[in-house]
Amino acid sequence: MKTNQILVRYGELSTKGKNRSSFIGRLRDNIHHTFSDLGKLQIKAERDRMFINSDSEEDMEKVIARLPKVFGIQSFSPVTETELSLEAMQTAAIALVGKMELQGKSFKVSVRRANKDFELQKPEILHGIGSAVLRAYPELSVQMKNPDIELKVEIREKAAYMTAEVIKGAGGLPIGAGGKALLMLSGGLDSPVAGYHMLKRGVRLELIHFFSPPFTNERAKEKVLDLAEKLSEFGSSVNLHIIPFTKLQQEVHKQVPDNITMTSTRRMMMRVADKVLEATDSKAIITGESLGQVASQTLESLYAINAVTNTPVLRPLISSDKLEIIETAMQIGTHDISIRPYEDCCTIFTPANPKTKPKLDKVEYYEGFVAFEEMIQEAVDEREIIKFPRPKKDEFEDIL
Amino acid sequence: MIYLDNSATTKPKKEVLETFMKASELYFGNPASLHRIGNDAENLLESARKQIAQILDMDNIVFTSGGTESNNLAILGTAAAYAHRGRHIISSVTEHASVLKPLEELENRGFEVTRLSVGSSGHIDLEDLRNALRSDTILVTVMHVNNETGAVNPIAEIKKILKGTRSFLHTDAVQSIGKVPLDPVNMPDLLTLSAHKLHGLKGSGILAFNGVEPDAIILGGGQESGYRSGTVPVPLAAAMAKTLRITQPNPEFIEWNKTLREFFSSFDDIMVISPENAASHILSVAMKGVKGEILVSGLQEESVIVSTSSACSSKNKQTSHVIESMNMPPTYKDGVIRISFGAFTDRQDIIEFQQAFKKVHGIIKGV
């Protein structure tokens, strides 16, 4: 008895017509990428399901632990292989079912007897396995229609294959299937969650962060690096573009009246992002904006900020409540990083009374006095690009 | 010099000292500082913490000044945090003073403490524990390996009994870590470790815990997630991580222990006190009608270092509470010495110890 195979059921992609094969290929690549630190996995993709095989049971356990993070998977099940005898199948069945929560659960066995030469007939197998499991776990009740636990047995040429546990996948689409977009990553709670939602829809991410030393410090930057690392854990690498933003921010501060610096600063960010978007062949900008959350996130503000670009700006959180966002952040592991108390460039120059209804023509008028375009290009040219996941060199290996 | 008092303390390993030196030179920053130097120190500190958490398979690691502080934090901290649930604590009579004293303090504060006895086996009886458990028991604190006899308490079995109750299990594993394994499936909720018993540095300990939140007993700047205030000594933390990583059990201890038990059985006035199934790195024996101090100083003349029952109690004149608890014949009670092995002990030391002991025994008997 051994577990060296996982059966994967696709997410939405089963329904996607002609693109199916490229989606399946994408999912396969992403799985390979996610587990590149393990030994070689064999992945066999069929039309409506996929099998992952490995020679190492240890690797298999790691795959089972990490697979729920990979997008494009509806659910998956570890497959146990046993020799072709009723006794072996009974032992395996008891072990498999024993791993699950059983109190008050209903149960059934189903058998596919693909190997027509197998000595036992289907009813004998059904009865043999079913009664063994029920004897071992009297708390189970039998139910033929929609049982909580379905133990599936497939009798093939050389072995029997059994599954019981169905583990929920992340759903969504395989990353890369939806093209590439640029996420504005501040360090706060919202933007990583916005990125996560887009990843789930199959979008690959480029990340952009605005760094304003000395007003923001190393720790604030570290926080963004940690968030980028987290966002690279969903089956696809990401690049982080760190924009030196101090000069632009100071210039805005000098040029425009206090109550619209916020709007103007955001417009500068948008313009910088647009240039990085071009350089990285991304097709949209993603922000963590949620309507009405702060002064810059009123419809009037969004209108004035958005006016600098024709690029689609995707705001997956626009209608989310803060509590929903916090919940997702906790789930994906970015919450604890985001709440570290270091200022980002947005909180540093916050005026006392930012306008919640900035007028576009006023903002444009004040910005008109400075050649911002050159400064923007300079900031883009001087950006630092870091790829995630970062190579796992252990910094302290020689000391610890 | 043959050093066989490794349960009192050990000589630090070179690798550990190197880590300490390097960390002190290169990462001297205060991990709470905002600047890069502080940030680097914090990164080292957190890497050390992570490494230790992985080795011990515990979620929370708090660096302390040693085993005594860890025991104090575990007992006083847990009692304070969960007093609303109940005020009853169970322990054993053979615990280290750093467990017994906090328990006495808790009694002064209105808690009730049940101390399980041990008998000649040196470990507690599970049936006694079952009988002592009450609905208001909030903590059971039982050591893993006893420092004077090497007797091993069945920690995994205790944990199994406590499953489903509202009582946490704290275990002082200062003498056992790296020598007697803990069952990873039935780990205590709180675990005390000390570096210097493991060829690490003095002044460095850990309280590791899962699923329990003790109140702090040292208050201040809120370091260590509030569990233990005070600037964290990053070099000691790094040295602790290194110490744990390079610690390996030595299978030869079992053989040496057997050799010495056989050796002692050839004397008709020597009694082996360590129970048969005790940990192999500690062996306590007693000589009839002779004070332990005399054996210790006699052996020192022969360049062999052992101790009377324990270093902490050896300066007290009265018989150790552990020895008292084991119901020994009175003529042997004061003649206890403890032999304890460490990473630098080798086969030759065991041979030379026997020669020295024979000689000292002869001298004493000749008197």
mmCIF file of N, CA and C in Angstrom, chain B residues 201-294:
data_model
loop_
_atom_site.group_PDB
_atom_site.id
_atom_site.type_symbol
_atom_site.label_atom_id
_atom_site.label_comp_id
_atom_site.label_asym_id
_atom_site.label_seq_id
_atom_site.Cartn_x
_atom_site.Cartn_y
_atom_site.Cartn_z
ATOM 1 N N LEU B 201 25.952 28.209 25.650
ATOM 2 C CA LEU B 201 26.467 29.252 26.536
ATOM 3 C C LEU B 201 25.558 29.468 27.740
ATOM 4 N N LYS B 202 26.182 29.879 28.835
ATOM 5 C CA LYS B 202 25.407 30.177 30.042
ATOM 6 C C LYS B 202 24.656 31.485 29.858
ATOM 7 N N GLY B 203 23.563 31.628 30.572
ATOM 8 C CA GLY B 203 22.766 32.854 30.437
ATOM 9 C C GLY B 203 21.823 32.797 29.258
ATOM 10 N N SER B 204 21.554 31.597 28.767
ATOM 11 C CA SER B 204 20.720 31.486 27.574
ATOM 12 C C SER B 204 19.772 30.301 27.689
ATOM 13 N N GLY B 205 18.490 30.586 27.625
ATOM 14 C CA GLY B 205 17.489 29.528 27.695
ATOM 15 C C GLY B 205 16.346 29.813 26.740
ATOM 16 N N ILE B 206 15.414 28.887 26.705
ATOM 17 C CA ILE B 206 14.256 29.028 25.824
ATOM 18 C C ILE B 206 13.021 28.572 26.589
ATOM 19 N N LEU B 207 11.925 29.283 26.375
ATOM 20 C CA LEU B 207 10.641 28.670 26.665
ATOM 21 C C LEU B 207 9.931 28.523 25.320
ATOM 22 N N ALA B 208 9.645 27.282 24.933
ATOM 23 C CA ALA B 208 8.936 27.016 23.683
ATOM 24 C C ALA B 208 7.511 26.625 24.042
ATOM 25 N N PHE B 209 6.538 27.105 23.286
ATOM 26 C CA PHE B 209 5.167 26.705 23.606
ATOM 27 C C PHE B 209 4.244 26.748 22.400
ATOM 28 N N ASN B 210 3.137 26.036 22.550
ATOM 29 C CA ASN B 210 2.116 25.888 21.514
ATOM 30 C C ASN B 210 0.750 26.042 22.148
ATOM 31 N N GLY B 211 -0.089 26.878 21.595
ATOM 32 C CA GLY B 211 -1.489 26.907 22.008
ATOM 33 C C GLY B 211 -1.747 27.377 23.416
ATOM 34 N N VAL B 212 -0.799 28.086 24.001
ATOM 35 C CA VAL B 212 -0.991 28.618 25.352
ATOM 36 C C VAL B 212 -0.326 29.987 25.374
ATOM 37 N N GLU B 213 -0.872 30.913 26.140
ATOM 38 C CA GLU B 213 -0.282 32.246 26.185
ATOM 39 C C GLU B 213 -0.006 32.669 27.620
ATOM 40 N N PRO B 214 1.182 32.356 28.118
ATOM 41 C CA PRO B 214 1.507 32.753 29.493
ATOM 42 C C PRO B 214 1.614 34.270 29.597
ATOM 43 N N ASP B 215 1.250 34.812 30.758
ATOM 44 C CA ASP B 215 1.482 36.228 31.013
ATOM 45 C C ASP B 215 2.980 36.443 31.210
ATOM 46 N N ALA B 216 3.435 37.634 30.844
ATOM 47 C CA ALA B 216 4.848 37.948 31.053
ATOM 48 C C ALA B 216 5.124 38.081 32.542
ATOM 49 N N ILE B 217 6.348 37.740 32.938
ATOM 50 C CA ILE B 217 6.733 37.995 34.323
ATOM 51 C C ILE B 217 7.806 39.078 34.389
ATOM 52 N N ILE B 218 8.432 39.368 33.244
ATOM 53 C CA ILE B 218 9.383 40.481 33.178
ATOM 54 C C ILE B 218 8.758 41.537 32.280
ATOM 55 N N LEU B 219 8.528 42.716 32.840
ATOM 56 C CA LEU B 219 7.795 43.743 32.110
ATOM 57 C C LEU B 219 8.739 44.854 31.670
ATOM 58 N N GLY B 220 8.411 45.465 30.551
ATOM 59 C CA GLY B 220 9.261 46.539 30.037
ATOM 60 C C GLY B 220 8.890 46.870 28.615
ATOM 61 N N GLY B 221 9.866 46.854 27.729
ATOM 62 C CA GLY B 221 9.677 47.333 26.357
ATOM 63 C C GLY B 221 8.860 46.423 25.455
ATOM 64 N N GLY B 222 8.387 45.314 25.969
ATOM 65 C CA GLY B 222 7.503 44.470 25.164
ATOM 66 C C GLY B 222 8.215 43.648 24.100
ATOM 67 N N GLN B 223 9.527 43.405 24.280
ATOM 68 C CA GLN B 223 10.235 42.562 23.310
ATOM 69 C C GLN B 223 9.701 41.132 23.370
ATOM 70 N N GLU B 224 10.125 40.318 22.424
ATOM 71 C CA GLU B 224 9.693 38.914 22.359
ATOM 72 C C GLU B 224 8.167 38.803 22.379
ATOM 73 N N SER B 225 7.530 39.623 21.541
ATOM 74 C CA SER B 225 6.069 39.647 21.433
ATOM 75 C C SER B 225 5.411 39.879 22.784
ATOM 76 N N GLY B 226 6.101 40.594 23.663
ATOM 77 C CA GLY B 226 5.531 40.922 24.957
ATOM 78 C C GLY B 226 5.745 39.846 26.010
ATOM 79 N N TYR B 227 6.227 38.683 25.619
ATOM 80 C CA TYR B 227 6.379 37.590 26.575
ATOM 81 C C TYR B 227 7.581 37.784 27.508
ATOM 82 N N ARG B 228 8.558 38.592 27.028
ATOM 83 C CA ARG B 228 9.767 38.711 27.833
ATOM 84 C C ARG B 228 10.455 40.008 27.448
ATOM 85 N N SER B 229 10.272 41.037 28.261
ATOM 86 C CA SER B 229 10.877 42.316 27.929
ATOM 87 C C SER B 229 12.367 42.299 28.212
ATOM 88 N N GLY B 230 13.048 43.238 27.583
ATOM 89 C CA GLY B 230 14.501 43.336 27.712
ATOM 90 C C GLY B 230 15.118 43.181 26.343
ATOM 91 N N THR B 231 16.155 43.991 26.055
ATOM 92 C CA THR B 231 16.827 43.884 24.761
ATOM 93 C C THR B 231 17.282 42.446 24.550
ATOM 94 N N VAL B 232 16.922 41.882 23.422
ATOM 95 C CA VAL B 232 17.228 40.470 23.203
ATOM 96 C C VAL B 232 18.711 40.316 22.867
ATOM 97 N N PRO B 233 19.433 39.455 23.575
ATOM 98 C CA PRO B 233 20.840 39.219 23.246
ATOM 99 C C PRO B 233 20.949 38.351 21.989
ATOM 100 N N VAL B 234 20.994 39.021 20.852
ATOM 101 C CA VAL B 234 20.985 38.304 19.571
ATOM 102 C C VAL B 234 22.118 37.269 19.473
ATOM 103 N N PRO B 235 23.348 37.616 19.894
ATOM 104 C CA PRO B 235 24.418 36.607 19.781
ATOM 105 C C PRO B 235 24.126 35.346 20.601
ATOM 106 N N LEU B 236 23.505 35.495 21.748
ATOM 107 C CA LEU B 236 23.149 34.306 22.544
ATOM 108 C C LEU B 236 22.058 33.499 21.862
ATOM 109 N N ALA B 237 21.124 34.212 21.239
ATOM 110 C CA ALA B 237 20.046 33.519 20.523
ATOM 111 C C ALA B 237 20.625 32.722 19.356
ATOM 112 N N ALA B 238 21.559 33.367 18.622
ATOM 113 C CA ALA B 238 22.185 32.682 17.482
ATOM 114 C C ALA B 238 22.976 31.475 17.984
ATOM 115 N N ALA B 239 23.691 31.665 19.096
ATOM 116 C CA ALA B 239 24.478 30.556 19.652
ATOM 117 C C ALA B 239 23.562 29.413 20.087
ATOM 118 N N MET B 240 22.396 29.759 20.609
ATOM 119 C CA MET B 240 21.430 28.736 21.006
ATOM 120 C C MET B 240 20.969 27.927 19.788
ATOM 121 N N ALA B 241 20.676 28.643 18.699
ATOM 122 C CA ALA B 241 20.234 27.959 17.474
ATOM 123 C C ALA B 241 21.322 27.007 16.992
ATOM 124 N N LYS B 242 22.551 27.506 17.026
ATOM 125 C CA LYS B 242 23.681 26.680 16.592
ATOM 126 C C LYS B 242 23.817 25.455 17.511
ATOM 127 N N THR B 243 23.729 25.691 18.804
ATOM 128 C CA THR B 243 23.868 24.616 19.786
ATOM 129 C C THR B 243 22.876 23.492 19.496
ATOM 130 N N LEU B 244 21.618 23.887 19.280
ATOM 131 C CA LEU B 244 20.589 22.865 19.051
ATOM 132 C C LEU B 244 20.825 22.131 17.740
ATOM 133 N N ARG B 245 21.294 22.900 16.727
ATOM 134 C CA ARG B 245 21.459 22.276 15.415
ATOM 135 C C ARG B 245 22.553 21.209 15.432
ATOM 136 N N ILE B 246 23.632 21.467 16.179
ATOM 137 C CA ILE B 246 24.751 20.517 16.133
ATOM 138 C C ILE B 246 24.689 19.476 17.253
ATOM 139 N N THR B 247 23.620 19.508 18.034
ATOM 140 C CA THR B 247 23.489 18.515 19.102
ATOM 141 C C THR B 247 23.063 17.170 18.529
ATOM 142 N N GLN B 248 23.779 16.134 18.938
ATOM 143 C CA GLN B 248 23.403 14.795 18.474
ATOM 144 C C GLN B 248 23.464 13.824 19.635
ATOM 145 N N PRO B 249 22.504 12.930 19.726
ATOM 146 C CA PRO B 249 22.581 11.938 20.789
ATOM 147 C C PRO B 249 23.770 11.009 20.555
ATOM 148 N N ASN B 250 24.419 10.603 21.618
ATOM 149 C CA ASN B 250 25.567 9.706 21.494
ATOM 150 C C ASN B 250 25.172 8.290 21.931
ATOM 151 N N PRO B 251 25.085 7.374 20.969
ATOM 152 C CA PRO B 251 24.630 6.015 21.297
ATOM 153 C C PRO B 251 25.594 5.292 22.241
ATOM 154 N N GLU B 252 26.842 5.768 22.344
ATOM 155 C CA GLU B 252 27.807 5.101 23.231
ATOM 156 C C GLU B 252 27.472 5.270 24.716
ATOM 157 N N PHE B 253 26.670 6.323 25.024
ATOM 158 C CA PHE B 253 26.305 6.567 26.422
ATOM 159 C C PHE B 253 25.692 5.312 27.046
ATOM 160 N N ILE B 254 24.849 4.637 26.260
ATOM 161 C CA ILE B 254 24.140 3.456 26.779
ATOM 162 C C ILE B 254 25.141 2.385 27.199
ATOM 163 N N GLU B 255 26.149 2.203 26.349
ATOM 164 C CA GLU B 255 27.165 1.190 26.616
ATOM 165 C C GLU B 255 27.986 1.568 27.857
ATOM 166 N N TRP B 256 28.388 2.837 27.933
ATOM 167 C CA TRP B 256 29.201 3.282 29.076
ATOM 168 C C TRP B 256 28.412 3.158 30.375
ATOM 169 N N ASN B 257 27.134 3.510 30.283
ATOM 170 C CA ASN B 257 26.276 3.419 31.456
ATOM 171 C C ASN B 257 26.247 1.967 31.970
ATOM 172 N N LYS B 258 26.132 1.034 31.008
ATOM 173 C CA LYS B 258 26.085 -0.380 31.361
ATOM 174 C C LYS B 258 27.405 -0.821 31.993
ATOM 175 N N THR B 259 28.500 -0.388 31.349
ATOM 176 C CA THR B 259 29.831 -0.721 31.865
ATOM 177 C C THR B 259 29.966 -0.279 33.323
ATOM 178 N N LEU B 260 29.544 0.962 33.608
ATOM 179 C CA LEU B 260 29.706 1.485 34.962
ATOM 180 C C LEU B 260 28.775 0.790 35.960
ATOM 181 N N ARG B 261 27.560 0.470 35.520
ATOM 182 C CA ARG B 261 26.658 -0.251 36.422
ATOM 183 C C ARG B 261 27.265 -1.598 36.825
ATOM 184 N N GLU B 262 27.852 -2.291 35.840
ATOM 185 C CA GLU B 262 28.501 -3.575 36.135
ATOM 186 C C GLU B 262 29.675 -3.377 37.083
ATOM 187 N N PHE B 263 30.445 -2.311 36.770
ATOM 188 C CA PHE B 263 31.611 -1.997 37.597
ATOM 189 C C PHE B 263 31.194 -1.777 39.056
ATOM 190 N N PHE B 264 30.153 -0.953 39.264
ATOM 191 C CA PHE B 264 29.740 -0.645 40.635
ATOM 192 C C PHE B 264 29.164 -1.870 41.346
ATOM 193 N N SER B 265 28.590 -2.805 40.573
ATOM 194 C CA SER B 265 27.960 -3.961 41.215
ATOM 195 C C SER B 265 29.008 -4.879 41.842
ATOM 196 N N SER B 266 30.285 -4.662 41.479
ATOM 197 C CA SER B 266 31.332 -5.503 42.060
ATOM 198 C C SER B 266 31.721 -5.036 43.472
ATOM 199 N N PHE B 267 31.201 -3.840 43.889
ATOM 200 C CA PHE B 267 31.479 -3.392 45.267
ATOM 201 C C PHE B 267 30.265 -3.726 46.133
ATOM 202 N N ASP B 268 30.484 -4.289 47.334
ATOM 203 C CA ASP B 268 29.298 -4.637 48.110
ATOM 204 C C ASP B 268 28.781 -3.483 48.966
ATOM 205 N N ASP B 269 29.504 -2.340 48.952
ATOM 206 C CA ASP B 269 29.002 -1.202 49.725
ATOM 207 C C ASP B 269 28.590 -0.041 48.812
ATOM 208 N N ILE B 270 28.412 -0.333 47.522
ATOM 209 C CA ILE B 270 27.969 0.703 46.580
ATOM 210 C C ILE B 270 26.594 0.317 46.053
ATOM 211 N N MET B 271 25.726 1.305 46.022
ATOM 212 C CA MET B 271 24.380 1.041 45.528
ATOM 213 C C MET B 271 24.099 1.989 44.354
ATOM 214 N N VAL B 272 23.619 1.407 43.251
ATOM 215 C CA VAL B 272 23.247 2.267 42.126
ATOM 216 C C VAL B 272 21.866 2.841 42.398
ATOM 217 N N ILE B 273 21.762 4.149 42.348
ATOM 218 C CA ILE B 273 20.492 4.803 42.663
ATOM 219 C C ILE B 273 19.658 5.063 41.427
ATOM 220 N N SER B 274 20.320 5.384 40.330
ATOM 221 C CA SER B 274 19.569 5.652 39.099
ATOM 222 C C SER B 274 18.766 4.426 38.739
ATOM 223 N N PRO B 275 17.472 4.602 38.479
ATOM 224 C CA PRO B 275 16.652 3.442 38.127
ATOM 225 C C PRO B 275 17.162 2.772 36.850
ATOM 226 N N GLU B 276 16.816 1.513 36.692
ATOM 227 C CA GLU B 276 17.288 0.686 35.578
ATOM 228 C C GLU B 276 17.038 1.349 34.221
ATOM 229 N N ASN B 277 15.843 1.964 34.062
ATOM 230 C CA ASN B 277 15.490 2.527 32.755
ATOM 231 C C ASN B 277 15.717 4.041 32.701
ATOM 232 N N ALA B 278 16.640 4.526 33.508
ATOM 233 C CA ALA B 278 16.915 5.964 33.516
ATOM 234 C C ALA B 278 17.659 6.380 32.251
ATOM 235 N N ALA B 279 17.763 7.696 32.042
ATOM 236 C CA ALA B 279 18.525 8.215 30.909
ATOM 237 C C ALA B 279 19.976 7.784 31.058
ATOM 238 N N SER B 280 20.640 7.514 29.922
ATOM 239 C CA SER B 280 21.959 6.890 30.001
ATOM 240 C C SER B 280 23.079 7.866 30.349
ATOM 241 N N HIS B 281 22.822 9.177 30.241
ATOM 242 C CA HIS B 281 23.930 10.111 30.471
ATOM 243 C C HIS B 281 24.093 10.488 31.942
ATOM 244 N N ILE B 282 23.158 10.039 32.797
ATOM 245 C CA ILE B 282 23.277 10.354 34.222
ATOM 246 C C ILE B 282 23.288 9.054 35.021
ATOM 247 N N LEU B 283 24.280 8.906 35.876
ATOM 248 C CA LEU B 283 24.316 7.720 36.724
ATOM 249 C C LEU B 283 24.643 8.148 38.148
ATOM 250 N N SER B 284 23.697 7.910 39.050
ATOM 251 C CA SER B 284 23.931 8.245 40.451
ATOM 252 C C SER B 284 24.164 6.969 41.243
ATOM 253 N N VAL B 285 25.167 7.003 42.103
ATOM 254 C CA VAL B 285 25.435 5.854 42.965
ATOM 255 C C VAL B 285 25.678 6.373 44.383
ATOM 256 N N ALA B 286 25.581 5.488 45.359
ATOM 257 C CA ALA B 286 25.824 5.917 46.732
ATOM 258 C C ALA B 286 26.712 4.901 47.431
ATOM 259 N N MET B 287 27.575 5.410 48.313
ATOM 260 C CA MET B 287 28.444 4.530 49.086
ATOM 261 C C MET B 287 27.937 4.503 50.524
ATOM 262 N N LYS B 288 27.965 3.313 51.074
ATOM 263 C CA LYS B 288 27.403 3.106 52.405
ATOM 264 C C LYS B 288 28.265 3.796 53.467
ATOM 265 N N GLY B 289 27.609 4.584 54.321
ATOM 266 C CA GLY B 289 28.275 5.149 55.478
ATOM 267 C C GLY B 289 29.341 6.195 55.190
ATOM 268 N N VAL B 290 29.424 6.674 53.957
ATOM 269 C CA VAL B 290 30.434 7.682 53.598
ATOM 270 C C VAL B 290 29.730 8.889 53.010
ATOM 271 N N LYS B 291 30.220 10.084 53.320
ATOM 272 C CA LYS B 291 29.584 11.256 52.741
ATOM 273 C C LYS B 291 30.017 11.431 51.287
ATOM 274 N N GLY B 292 29.086 11.849 50.438
ATOM 275 C CA GLY B 292 29.364 12.066 49.025
ATOM 276 C C GLY B 292 30.535 13.007 48.810
ATOM 277 N N GLU B 293 30.624 14.059 49.649
ATOM 278 C CA GLU B 293 31.707 15.044 49.475
ATOM 279 C C GLU B 293 33.081 14.388 49.524
ATOM 280 N N ILE B 294 33.195 13.365 50.343
ATOM 281 C CA ILE B 294 34.499 12.719 50.500
ATOM 282 C C ILE B 294 34.886 12.013 49.203
#
